[in-house]
Coordinates of C-alpha atoms in Angstrom, one line a residue:
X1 CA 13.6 15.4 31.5
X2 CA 13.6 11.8 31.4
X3 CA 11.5 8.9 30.0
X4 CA 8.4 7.3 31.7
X5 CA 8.6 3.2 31.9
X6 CA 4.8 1.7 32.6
X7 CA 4.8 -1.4 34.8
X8 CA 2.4 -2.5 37.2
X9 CA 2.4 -1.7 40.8
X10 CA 4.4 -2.4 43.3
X11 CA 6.6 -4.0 40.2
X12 CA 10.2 -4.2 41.7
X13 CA 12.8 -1.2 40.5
X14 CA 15.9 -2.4 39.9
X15 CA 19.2 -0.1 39.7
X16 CA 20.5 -0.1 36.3
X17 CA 24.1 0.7 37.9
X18 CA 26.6 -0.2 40.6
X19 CA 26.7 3.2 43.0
X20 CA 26.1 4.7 46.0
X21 CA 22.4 5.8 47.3
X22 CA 22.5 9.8 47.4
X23 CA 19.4 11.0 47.9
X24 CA 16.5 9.3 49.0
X25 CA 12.9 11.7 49.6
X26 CA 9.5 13.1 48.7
X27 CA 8.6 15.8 46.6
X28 CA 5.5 16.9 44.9
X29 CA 6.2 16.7 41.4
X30 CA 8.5 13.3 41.6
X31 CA 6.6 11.9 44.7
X32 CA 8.9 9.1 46.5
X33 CA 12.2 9.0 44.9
X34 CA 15.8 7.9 45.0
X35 CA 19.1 9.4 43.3
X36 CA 21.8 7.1 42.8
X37 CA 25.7 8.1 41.3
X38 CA 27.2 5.8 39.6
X39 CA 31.3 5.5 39.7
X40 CA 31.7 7.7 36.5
X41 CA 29.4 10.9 38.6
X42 CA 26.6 10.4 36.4
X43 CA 23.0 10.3 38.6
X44 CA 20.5 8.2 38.1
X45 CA 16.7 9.3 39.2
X46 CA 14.1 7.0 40.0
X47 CA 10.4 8.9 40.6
X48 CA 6.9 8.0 41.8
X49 CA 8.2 5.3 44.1
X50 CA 5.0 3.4 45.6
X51 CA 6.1 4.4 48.8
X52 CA 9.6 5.7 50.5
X53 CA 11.2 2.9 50.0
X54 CA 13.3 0.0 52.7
X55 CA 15.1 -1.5 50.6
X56 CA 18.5 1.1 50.4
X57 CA 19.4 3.6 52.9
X58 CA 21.5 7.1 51.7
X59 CA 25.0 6.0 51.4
X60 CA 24.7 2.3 50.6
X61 CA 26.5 0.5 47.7
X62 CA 24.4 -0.6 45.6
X63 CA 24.7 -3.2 42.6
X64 CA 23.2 -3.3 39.0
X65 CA 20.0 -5.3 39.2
X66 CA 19.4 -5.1 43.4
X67 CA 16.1 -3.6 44.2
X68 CA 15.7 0.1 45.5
X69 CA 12.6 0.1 45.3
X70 CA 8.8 -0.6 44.0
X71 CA 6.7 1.4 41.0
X72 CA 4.0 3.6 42.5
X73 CA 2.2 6.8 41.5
X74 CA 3.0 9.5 44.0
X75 CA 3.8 12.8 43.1
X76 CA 2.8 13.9 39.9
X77 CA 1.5 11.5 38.3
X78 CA -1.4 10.3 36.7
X79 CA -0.9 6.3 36.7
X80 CA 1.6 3.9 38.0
X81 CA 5.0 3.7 35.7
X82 CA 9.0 4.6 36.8
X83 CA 10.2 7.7 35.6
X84 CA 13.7 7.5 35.1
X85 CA 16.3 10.6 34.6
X86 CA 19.9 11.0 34.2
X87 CA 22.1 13.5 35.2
X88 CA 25.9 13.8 33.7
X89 CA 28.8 14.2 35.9
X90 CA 28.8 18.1 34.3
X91 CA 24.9 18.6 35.9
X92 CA 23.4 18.5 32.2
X93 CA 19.4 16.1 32.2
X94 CA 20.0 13.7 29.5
X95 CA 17.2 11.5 28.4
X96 CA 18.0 7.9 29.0
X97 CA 15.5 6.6 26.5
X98 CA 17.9 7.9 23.7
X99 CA 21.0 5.9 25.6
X100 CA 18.9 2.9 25.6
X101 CA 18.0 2.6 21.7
X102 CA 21.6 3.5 21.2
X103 CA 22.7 0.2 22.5
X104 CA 20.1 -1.8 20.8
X105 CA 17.6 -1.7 24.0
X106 CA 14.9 0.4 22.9
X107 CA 11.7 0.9 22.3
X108 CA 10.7 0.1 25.5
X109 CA 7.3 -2.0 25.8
X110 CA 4.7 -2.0 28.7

């Protein structure tokens, strides 16, 4: 669950929260990806990275707005975009699109 953002590739990703880098990997449905926890123990996913990225390490502190890493296509996926998930503190997949047009953000436009 989540909500797929098109952007072009190698566009920077930004991290929409201050945190700490959990997991960073490969898998073949997200392709190159990074989990992030925020102070509150929600997770944030970022998939189909371009590549794994250099920009954070697992365990770094990370601010809002610093780049993790660039938009790709790996994994599943059939063109270049972020796919972006969140995970509550109690392990339950949320779709962040919803939490965006709450706060006046959404819809979000290529």
């Amino acid at each position: 669950m989540g909500t797929d953002i098109k952007r072009r590739a190698k566009t920077p990703i930004l991290s929409m929260t201050d945190g700490v880098v959990k997991f960073i990997g490969y898998l073949p449905i997200p392709g190159y990806y990074v989990m992030i926890e925020d102070p509150y123990g929600y997770v944030y996913h970022y998939y189909h990275m371009f590549e794994l990225t250099t920009f954070v390490k697992e365990g770094d502190r990370v601010k809002q707005g610093q780049q993790i890493g660039i938009v790709g296509s790996t994994g599943n996926s059939a063109a270049y975009h972020l796919h972006l998930g969140l995970v509550t503190p109690e392990g339950k997949y949320v779709n962040p699109y919803d939490l965006f047009v709450q706060a006046g953000i959404g819809p979000i436009l290529p």
